[in-house]
Short mmCIF file of C-alpha atoms in Angstrom, two decimals:
data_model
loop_
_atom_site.label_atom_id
_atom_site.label_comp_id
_atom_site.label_asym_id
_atom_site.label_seq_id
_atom_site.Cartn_x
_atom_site.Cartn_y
_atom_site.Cartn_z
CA UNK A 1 -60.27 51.91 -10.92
CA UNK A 2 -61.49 50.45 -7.81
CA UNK A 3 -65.21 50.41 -8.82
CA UNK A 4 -64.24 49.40 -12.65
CA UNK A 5 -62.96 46.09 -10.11
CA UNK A 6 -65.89 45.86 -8.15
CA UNK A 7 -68.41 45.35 -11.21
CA UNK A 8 -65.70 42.76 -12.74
CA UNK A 9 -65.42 41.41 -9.07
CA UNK A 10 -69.01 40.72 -8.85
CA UNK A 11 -69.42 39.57 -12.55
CA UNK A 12 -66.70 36.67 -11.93
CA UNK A 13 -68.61 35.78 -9.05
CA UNK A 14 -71.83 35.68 -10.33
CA UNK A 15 -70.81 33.29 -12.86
CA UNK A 16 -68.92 30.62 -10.59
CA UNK A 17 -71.25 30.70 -7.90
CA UNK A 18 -74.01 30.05 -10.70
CA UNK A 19 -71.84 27.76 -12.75
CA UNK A 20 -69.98 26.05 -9.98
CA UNK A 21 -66.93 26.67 -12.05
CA UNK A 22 -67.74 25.00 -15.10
CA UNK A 23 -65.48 26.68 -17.82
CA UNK A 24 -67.84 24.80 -20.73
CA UNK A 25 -70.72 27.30 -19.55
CA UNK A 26 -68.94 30.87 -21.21
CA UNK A 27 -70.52 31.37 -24.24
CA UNK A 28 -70.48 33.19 -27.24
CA UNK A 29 -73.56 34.67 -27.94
CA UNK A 30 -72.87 35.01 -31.69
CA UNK A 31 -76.45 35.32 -33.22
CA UNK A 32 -76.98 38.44 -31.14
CA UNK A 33 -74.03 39.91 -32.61
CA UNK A 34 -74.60 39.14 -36.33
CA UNK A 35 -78.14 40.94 -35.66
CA UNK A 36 -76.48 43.68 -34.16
CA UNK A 37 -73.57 44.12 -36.67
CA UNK A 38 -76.37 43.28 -39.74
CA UNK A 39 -78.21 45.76 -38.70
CA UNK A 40 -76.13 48.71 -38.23
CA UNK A 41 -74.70 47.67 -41.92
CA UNK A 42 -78.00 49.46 -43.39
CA UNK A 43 -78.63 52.10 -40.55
CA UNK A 44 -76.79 53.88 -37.50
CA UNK A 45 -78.50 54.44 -34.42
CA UNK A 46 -79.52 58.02 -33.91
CA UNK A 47 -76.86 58.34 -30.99
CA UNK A 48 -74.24 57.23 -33.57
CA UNK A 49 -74.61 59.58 -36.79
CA UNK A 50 -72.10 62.06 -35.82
CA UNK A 51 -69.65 59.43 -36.73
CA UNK A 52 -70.59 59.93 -40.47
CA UNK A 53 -67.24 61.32 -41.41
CA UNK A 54 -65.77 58.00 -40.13
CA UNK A 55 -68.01 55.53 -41.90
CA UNK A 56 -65.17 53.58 -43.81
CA UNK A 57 -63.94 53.18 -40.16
CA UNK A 58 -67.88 51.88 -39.23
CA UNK A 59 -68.01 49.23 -42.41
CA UNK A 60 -64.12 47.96 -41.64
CA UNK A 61 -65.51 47.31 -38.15
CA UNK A 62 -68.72 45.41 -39.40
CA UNK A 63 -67.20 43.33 -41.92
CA UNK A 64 -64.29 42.88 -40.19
CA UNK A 65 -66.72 41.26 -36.76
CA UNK A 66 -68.80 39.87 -39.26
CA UNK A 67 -65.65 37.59 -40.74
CA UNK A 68 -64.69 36.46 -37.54
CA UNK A 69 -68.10 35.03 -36.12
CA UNK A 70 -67.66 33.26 -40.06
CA UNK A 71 -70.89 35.03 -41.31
CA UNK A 72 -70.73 35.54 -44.93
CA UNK A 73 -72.08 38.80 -46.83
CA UNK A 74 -74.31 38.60 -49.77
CA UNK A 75 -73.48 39.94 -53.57
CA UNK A 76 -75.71 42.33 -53.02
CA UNK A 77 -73.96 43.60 -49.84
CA UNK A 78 -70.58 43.09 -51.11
CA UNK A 79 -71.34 45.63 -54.13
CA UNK A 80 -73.18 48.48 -51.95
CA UNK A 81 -69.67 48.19 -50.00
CA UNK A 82 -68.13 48.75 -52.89
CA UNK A 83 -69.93 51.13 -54.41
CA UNK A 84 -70.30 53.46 -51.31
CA UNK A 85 -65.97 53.23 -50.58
CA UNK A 86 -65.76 54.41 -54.28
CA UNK A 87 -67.88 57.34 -53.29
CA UNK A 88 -65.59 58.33 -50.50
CA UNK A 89 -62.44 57.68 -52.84
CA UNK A 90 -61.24 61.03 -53.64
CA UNK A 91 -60.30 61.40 -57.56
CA UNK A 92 -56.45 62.67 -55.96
CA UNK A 93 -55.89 59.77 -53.97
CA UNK A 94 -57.13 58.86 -50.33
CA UNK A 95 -60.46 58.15 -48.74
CA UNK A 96 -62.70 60.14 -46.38
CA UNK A 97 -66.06 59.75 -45.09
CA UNK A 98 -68.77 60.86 -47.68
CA UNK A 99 -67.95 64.15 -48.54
CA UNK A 100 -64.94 64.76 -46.56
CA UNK A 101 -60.96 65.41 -47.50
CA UNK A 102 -58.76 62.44 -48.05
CA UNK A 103 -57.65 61.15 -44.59
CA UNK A 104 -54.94 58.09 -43.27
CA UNK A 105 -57.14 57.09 -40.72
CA UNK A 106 -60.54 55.58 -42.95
CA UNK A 107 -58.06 55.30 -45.80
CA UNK A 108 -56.49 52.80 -43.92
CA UNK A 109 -59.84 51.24 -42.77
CA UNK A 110 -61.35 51.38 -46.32
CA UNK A 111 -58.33 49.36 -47.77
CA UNK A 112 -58.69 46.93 -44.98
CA UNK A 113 -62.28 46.47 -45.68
CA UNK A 114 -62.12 45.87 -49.75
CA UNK A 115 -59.62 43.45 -48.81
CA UNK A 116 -61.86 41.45 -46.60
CA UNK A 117 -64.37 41.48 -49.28
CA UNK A 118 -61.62 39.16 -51.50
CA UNK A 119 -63.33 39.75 -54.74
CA UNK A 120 -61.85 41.87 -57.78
CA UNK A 121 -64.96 44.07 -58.40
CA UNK A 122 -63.00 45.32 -54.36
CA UNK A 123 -60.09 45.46 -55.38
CA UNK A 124 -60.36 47.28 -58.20
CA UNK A 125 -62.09 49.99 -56.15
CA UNK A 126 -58.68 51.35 -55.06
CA UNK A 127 -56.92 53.61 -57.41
CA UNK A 128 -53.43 52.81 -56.18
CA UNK A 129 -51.49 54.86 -58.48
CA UNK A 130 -53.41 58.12 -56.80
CA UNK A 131 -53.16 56.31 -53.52
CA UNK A 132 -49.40 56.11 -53.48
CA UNK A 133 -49.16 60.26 -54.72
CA UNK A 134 -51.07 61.21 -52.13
CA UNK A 135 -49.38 58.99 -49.60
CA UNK A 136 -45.90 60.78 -50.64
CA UNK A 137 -47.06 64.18 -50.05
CA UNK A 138 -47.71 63.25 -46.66
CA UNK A 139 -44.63 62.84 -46.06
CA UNK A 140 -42.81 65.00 -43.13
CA UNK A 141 -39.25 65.62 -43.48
CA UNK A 142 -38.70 64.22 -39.63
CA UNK A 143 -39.91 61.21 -41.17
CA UNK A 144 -43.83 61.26 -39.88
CA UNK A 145 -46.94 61.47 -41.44
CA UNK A 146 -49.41 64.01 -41.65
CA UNK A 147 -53.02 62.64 -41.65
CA UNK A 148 -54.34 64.55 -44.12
CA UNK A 149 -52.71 67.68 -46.55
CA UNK A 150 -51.43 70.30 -43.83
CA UNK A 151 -53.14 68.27 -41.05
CA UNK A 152 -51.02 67.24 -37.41
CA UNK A 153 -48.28 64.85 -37.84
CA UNK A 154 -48.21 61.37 -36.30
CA UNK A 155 -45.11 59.41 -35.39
CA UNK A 156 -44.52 56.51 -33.07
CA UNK A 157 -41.95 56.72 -30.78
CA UNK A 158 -40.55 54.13 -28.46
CA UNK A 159 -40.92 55.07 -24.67
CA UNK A 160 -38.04 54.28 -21.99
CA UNK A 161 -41.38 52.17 -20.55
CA UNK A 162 -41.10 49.77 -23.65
CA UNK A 163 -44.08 50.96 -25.74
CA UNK A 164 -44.69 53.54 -28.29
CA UNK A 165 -46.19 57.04 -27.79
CA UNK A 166 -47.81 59.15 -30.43
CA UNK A 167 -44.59 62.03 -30.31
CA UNK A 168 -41.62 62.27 -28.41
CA UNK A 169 -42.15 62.35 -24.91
CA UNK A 170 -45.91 60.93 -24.36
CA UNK A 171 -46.29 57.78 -22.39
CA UNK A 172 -46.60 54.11 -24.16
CA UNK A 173 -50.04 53.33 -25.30
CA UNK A 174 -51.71 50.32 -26.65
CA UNK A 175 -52.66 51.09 -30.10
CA UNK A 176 -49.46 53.80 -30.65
CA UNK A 177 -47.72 50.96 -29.70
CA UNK A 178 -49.00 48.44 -32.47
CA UNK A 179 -48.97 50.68 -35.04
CA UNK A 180 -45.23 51.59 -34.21
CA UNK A 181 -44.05 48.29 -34.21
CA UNK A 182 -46.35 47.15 -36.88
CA UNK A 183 -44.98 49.71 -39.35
CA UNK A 184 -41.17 48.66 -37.93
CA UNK A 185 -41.92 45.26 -39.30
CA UNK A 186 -43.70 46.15 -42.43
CA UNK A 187 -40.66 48.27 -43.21
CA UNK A 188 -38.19 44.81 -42.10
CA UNK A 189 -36.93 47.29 -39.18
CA UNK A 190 -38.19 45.83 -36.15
CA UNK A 191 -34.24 45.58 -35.28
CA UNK A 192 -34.42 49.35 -34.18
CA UNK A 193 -36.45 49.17 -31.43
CA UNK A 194 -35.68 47.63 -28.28
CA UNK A 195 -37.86 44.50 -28.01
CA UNK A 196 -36.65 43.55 -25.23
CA UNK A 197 -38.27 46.54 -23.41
CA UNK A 198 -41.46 46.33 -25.44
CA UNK A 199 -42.02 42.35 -24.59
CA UNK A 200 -41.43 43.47 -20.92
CA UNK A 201 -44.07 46.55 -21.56
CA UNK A 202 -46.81 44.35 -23.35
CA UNK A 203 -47.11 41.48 -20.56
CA UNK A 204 -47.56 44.00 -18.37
CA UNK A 205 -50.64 45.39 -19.43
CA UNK A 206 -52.56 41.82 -18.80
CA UNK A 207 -54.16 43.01 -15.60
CA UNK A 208 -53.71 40.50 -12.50
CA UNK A 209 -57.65 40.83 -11.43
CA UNK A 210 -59.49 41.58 -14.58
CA UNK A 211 -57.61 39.28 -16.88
CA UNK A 212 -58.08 41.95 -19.61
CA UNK A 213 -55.93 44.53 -20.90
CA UNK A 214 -54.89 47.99 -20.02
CA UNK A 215 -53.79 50.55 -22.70
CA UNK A 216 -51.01 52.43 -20.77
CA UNK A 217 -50.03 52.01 -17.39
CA UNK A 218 -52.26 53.08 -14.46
CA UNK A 219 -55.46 52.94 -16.48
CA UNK A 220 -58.24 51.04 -16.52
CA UNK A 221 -58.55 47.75 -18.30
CA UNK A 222 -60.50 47.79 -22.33
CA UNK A 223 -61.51 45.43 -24.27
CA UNK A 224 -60.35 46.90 -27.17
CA UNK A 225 -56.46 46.20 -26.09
CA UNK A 226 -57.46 42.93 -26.59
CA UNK A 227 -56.19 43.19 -30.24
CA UNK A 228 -53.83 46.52 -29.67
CA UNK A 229 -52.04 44.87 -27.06
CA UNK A 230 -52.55 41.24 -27.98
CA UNK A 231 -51.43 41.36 -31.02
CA UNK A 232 -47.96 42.64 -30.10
CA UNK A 233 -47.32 39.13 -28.62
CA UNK A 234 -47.40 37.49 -32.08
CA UNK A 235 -45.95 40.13 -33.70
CA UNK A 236 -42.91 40.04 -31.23
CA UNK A 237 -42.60 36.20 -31.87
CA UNK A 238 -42.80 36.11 -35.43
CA UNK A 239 -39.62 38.74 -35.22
CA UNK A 240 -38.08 36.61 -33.05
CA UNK A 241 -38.33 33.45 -35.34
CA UNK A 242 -37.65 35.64 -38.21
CA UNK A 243 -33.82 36.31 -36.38
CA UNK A 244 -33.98 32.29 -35.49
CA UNK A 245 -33.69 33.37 -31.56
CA UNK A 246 -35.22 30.65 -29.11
CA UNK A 247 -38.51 31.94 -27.52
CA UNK A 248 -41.29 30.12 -25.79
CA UNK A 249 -43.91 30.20 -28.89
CA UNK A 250 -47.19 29.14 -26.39
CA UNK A 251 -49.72 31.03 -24.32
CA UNK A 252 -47.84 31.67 -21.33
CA UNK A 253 -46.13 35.36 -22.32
CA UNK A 254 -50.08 36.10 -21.05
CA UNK A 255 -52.86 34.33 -19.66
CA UNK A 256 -55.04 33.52 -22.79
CA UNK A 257 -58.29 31.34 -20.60
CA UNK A 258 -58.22 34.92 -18.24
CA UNK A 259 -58.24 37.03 -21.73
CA UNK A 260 -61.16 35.50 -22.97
CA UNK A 261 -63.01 34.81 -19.77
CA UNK A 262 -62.67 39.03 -19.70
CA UNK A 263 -63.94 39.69 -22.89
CA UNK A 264 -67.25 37.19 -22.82
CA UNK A 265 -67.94 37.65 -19.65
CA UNK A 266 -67.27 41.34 -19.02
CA UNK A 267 -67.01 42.79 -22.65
CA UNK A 268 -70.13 41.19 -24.09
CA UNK A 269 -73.65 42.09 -24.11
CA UNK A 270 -75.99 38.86 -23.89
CA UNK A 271 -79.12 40.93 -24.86
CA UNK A 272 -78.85 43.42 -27.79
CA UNK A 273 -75.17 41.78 -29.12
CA UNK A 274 -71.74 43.58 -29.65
CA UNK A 275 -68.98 44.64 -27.10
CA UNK A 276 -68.32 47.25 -24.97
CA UNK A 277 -64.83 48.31 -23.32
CA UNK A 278 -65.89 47.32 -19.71
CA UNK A 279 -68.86 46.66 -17.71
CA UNK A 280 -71.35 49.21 -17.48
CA UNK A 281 -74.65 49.86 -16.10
CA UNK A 282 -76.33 50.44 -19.40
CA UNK A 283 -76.25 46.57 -20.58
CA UNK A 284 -76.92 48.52 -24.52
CA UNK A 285 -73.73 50.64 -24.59
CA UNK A 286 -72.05 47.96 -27.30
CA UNK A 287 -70.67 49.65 -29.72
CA UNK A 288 -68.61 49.16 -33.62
CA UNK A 289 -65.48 50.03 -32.22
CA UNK A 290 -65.54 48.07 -29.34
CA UNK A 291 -67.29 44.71 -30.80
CA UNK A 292 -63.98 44.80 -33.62
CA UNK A 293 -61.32 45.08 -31.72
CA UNK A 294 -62.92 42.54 -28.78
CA UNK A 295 -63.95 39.90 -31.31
CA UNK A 296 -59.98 40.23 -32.95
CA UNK A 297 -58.22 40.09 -29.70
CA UNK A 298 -60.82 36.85 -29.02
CA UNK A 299 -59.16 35.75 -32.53
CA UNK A 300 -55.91 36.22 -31.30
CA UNK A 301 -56.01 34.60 -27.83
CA UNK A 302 -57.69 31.26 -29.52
CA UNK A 303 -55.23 30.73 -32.05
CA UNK A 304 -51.79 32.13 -31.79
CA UNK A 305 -48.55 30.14 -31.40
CA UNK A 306 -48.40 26.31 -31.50
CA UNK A 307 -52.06 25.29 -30.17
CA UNK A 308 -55.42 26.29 -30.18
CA UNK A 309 -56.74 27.73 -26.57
CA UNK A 310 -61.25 28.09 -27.09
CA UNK A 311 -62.12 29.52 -23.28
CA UNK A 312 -65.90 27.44 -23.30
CA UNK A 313 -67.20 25.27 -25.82
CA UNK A 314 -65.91 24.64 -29.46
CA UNK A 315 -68.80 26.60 -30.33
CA UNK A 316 -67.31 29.91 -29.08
CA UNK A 317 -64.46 29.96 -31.71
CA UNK A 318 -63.89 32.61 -34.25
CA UNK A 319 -61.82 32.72 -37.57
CA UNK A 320 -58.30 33.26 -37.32
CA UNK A 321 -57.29 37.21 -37.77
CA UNK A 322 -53.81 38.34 -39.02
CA UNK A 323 -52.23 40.13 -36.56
CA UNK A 324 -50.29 42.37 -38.59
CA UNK A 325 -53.60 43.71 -40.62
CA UNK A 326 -56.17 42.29 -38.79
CA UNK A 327 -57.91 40.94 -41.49
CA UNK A 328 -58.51 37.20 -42.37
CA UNK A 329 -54.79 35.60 -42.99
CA UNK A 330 -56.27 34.43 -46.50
CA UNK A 331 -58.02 38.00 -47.18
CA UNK A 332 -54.41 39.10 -46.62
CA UNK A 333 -52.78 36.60 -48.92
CA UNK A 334 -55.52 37.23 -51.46
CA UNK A 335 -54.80 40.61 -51.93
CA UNK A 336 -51.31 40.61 -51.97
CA UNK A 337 -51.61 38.02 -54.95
CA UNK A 338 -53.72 40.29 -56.89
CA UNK A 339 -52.12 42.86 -56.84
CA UNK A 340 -48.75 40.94 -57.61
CA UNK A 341 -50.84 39.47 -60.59
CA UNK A 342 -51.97 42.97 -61.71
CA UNK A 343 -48.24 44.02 -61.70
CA UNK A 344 -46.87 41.62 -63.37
CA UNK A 345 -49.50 41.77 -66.28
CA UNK A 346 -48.72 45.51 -66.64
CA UNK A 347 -44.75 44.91 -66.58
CA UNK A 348 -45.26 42.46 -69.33
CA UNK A 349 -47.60 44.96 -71.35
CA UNK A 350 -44.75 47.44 -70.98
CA UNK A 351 -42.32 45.19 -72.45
CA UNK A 352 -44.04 44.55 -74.80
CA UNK A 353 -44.75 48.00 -76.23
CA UNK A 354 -41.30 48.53 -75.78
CA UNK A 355 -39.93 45.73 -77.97
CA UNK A 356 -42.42 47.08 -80.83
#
């Protein structure tokens, strides 16, 4: 931890001893990062092809970073996507990387990413009917859900620290902890948890020196908690609101300027583009993951609650993410619509039918 501090330490100084404190200087070095994120789009690095079983996780993460610097993919590239998270859609419901069982986790990501896409020939990629069959037999009596047919459970369970752990009786963790509370408010439950614990648990994990965020207490700080973490503070207003309770709705539940200052200045590669969870010595150890979840927690600290907060220039803003799916607020609302539309067109067929 202390050396993690001393390479942030001397990155902070660096900058205002350069700078002479001049906040306009941080910048967003976005070109780098479309090259980056463009490029690994038609190839993986060599280093980075043992993650082929998670490549619906790898395009979620492109598109997804590619959205929020507001760089727009081609027909062409939109129907490859398409095309290749049909592939991976397995004819009994569920997606897995190419060749690989059905599994929740790129399911998950491959949904997200046809959303993003907002165009039918996407949405029409997922076979929801299957989807939902295959989702049921996942189903654990205890109330959890197995990842994949007779794979380990996974359940979120609320910690007496606040946060959620991945089964009774592990410690609170960033991204258990979203996906907990998440689901709770999906499901219009968010009344079962104590959120009084879990607002105390989530401003805790803005770190005093790095301005980042840690993932569980007593760990180092990550960029990626940036969104796992960030977007809890959102989430916990918007339940709040929902229940008509007072609550301050502005940036001071956490420090949004020290946020971003931590993920451009410490996060960010200036030379080869894309994020990275802290600094390093290796200036190229960006990576998909990392460059996501950084550029949506960047999303999240500009534009929550009642104002706009851009650490820099105007320049350096991104598009807005929703913090529930973290996908574009429209891409969300786009979906949902479809789908409604889809629905509703099929309930009228029926009644049809049935009247003849």
């Amino acid at each position: 931890m202390i050396k993690c501090e001393e390479s942030v330490e001397k990155i902070y100084k660096d900058f205002l001893s350069y700078q002479h404190r001049e906040q306009g200087s941080i910048t967003l070095y976005r070109e780098h990062h479309v090259r980056y994120l463009l490029k690994a789009l038609r190839s993986l690095p060599q280093v980075q092809q043992s993650l082929d079983a998670s490549r619906p996780w790898l395009i979620y993460w492109i598109i997804q970073s590619l959205y929020l610097l507001n760089e727009k993919l081609s027909d062409a590239y939109v129907n490859e996507i398409c095309d290749f998270l049909q592939r991976c859609q397995n004819p009994e419901g569920g997606v897995g990387g190419p060749g690989q069982i059905p599994h929740l986790a790129p399911t998950y990501a491959a949904v997200n990413a046809l959303c993003i896409l907002q165009s039918d020939r996407a949405y029409d990629v997922i076979n929801r009917e299957k989807l939902a069959s295959w989702l049921r037999e996942l189903r654990s009596s205890n109330g959890s859900f197995s990842l994949h047919i007779d794979g380990e459970s996974d359940i979120r369970c609320q910690t007496y620290e606040g946060g959620f752990g991945a089964v009774p009786g592990c410690e609170a963790h960033g991204g258990y902890t979203f996906c907990g509370y998440a689901t709770l408010l999906l499901l219009q439950r968010e009344n079962l948890c104590d959120k009084d614990n879990l607002l105390r648990w989530t401003v805790n994990r803005q770190m005093e020196f790095e301005g980042g965020f840690q993932g569980r207490t007593n760990k180092l700080v990550d960029g990626c908690y940036s969104f796992w973490v960030g977007a809890l503070f959102p989430l916990l207003d918007a339940a709040e609101r929902k229940l008509e309770h007072t609550i301050v709705r502005d940036e001071r539940m956490f420090d949004s300027v020290a946020a971003q200052e931590y993920v451009l200045l410490c996060s960010q590669s200036n030379l080869s583009g894309g994020f990275t969870d802290r600094p390093k010595a290796n200036s190229h150890s960006s990576d998909l993951y990392h460059t996501c979840y950084c550029l949506s927690g960047l999303s999240l600290f500009q534009h929550s609650f009642n104002k706009n907060i851009i650490c820099g220039n105007i320049e350096n803003a991104v598009c807005e993410t929703h913090p529930l799916f973290n996908i574009g607020p429209e891409c969300a609302y786009d979906a949902m619509q479809h789908y409604k539309q889809l629905d509703a067109s099929s309930s009228n067929q029926n009644e049809s039918v049935n009247d003849n």
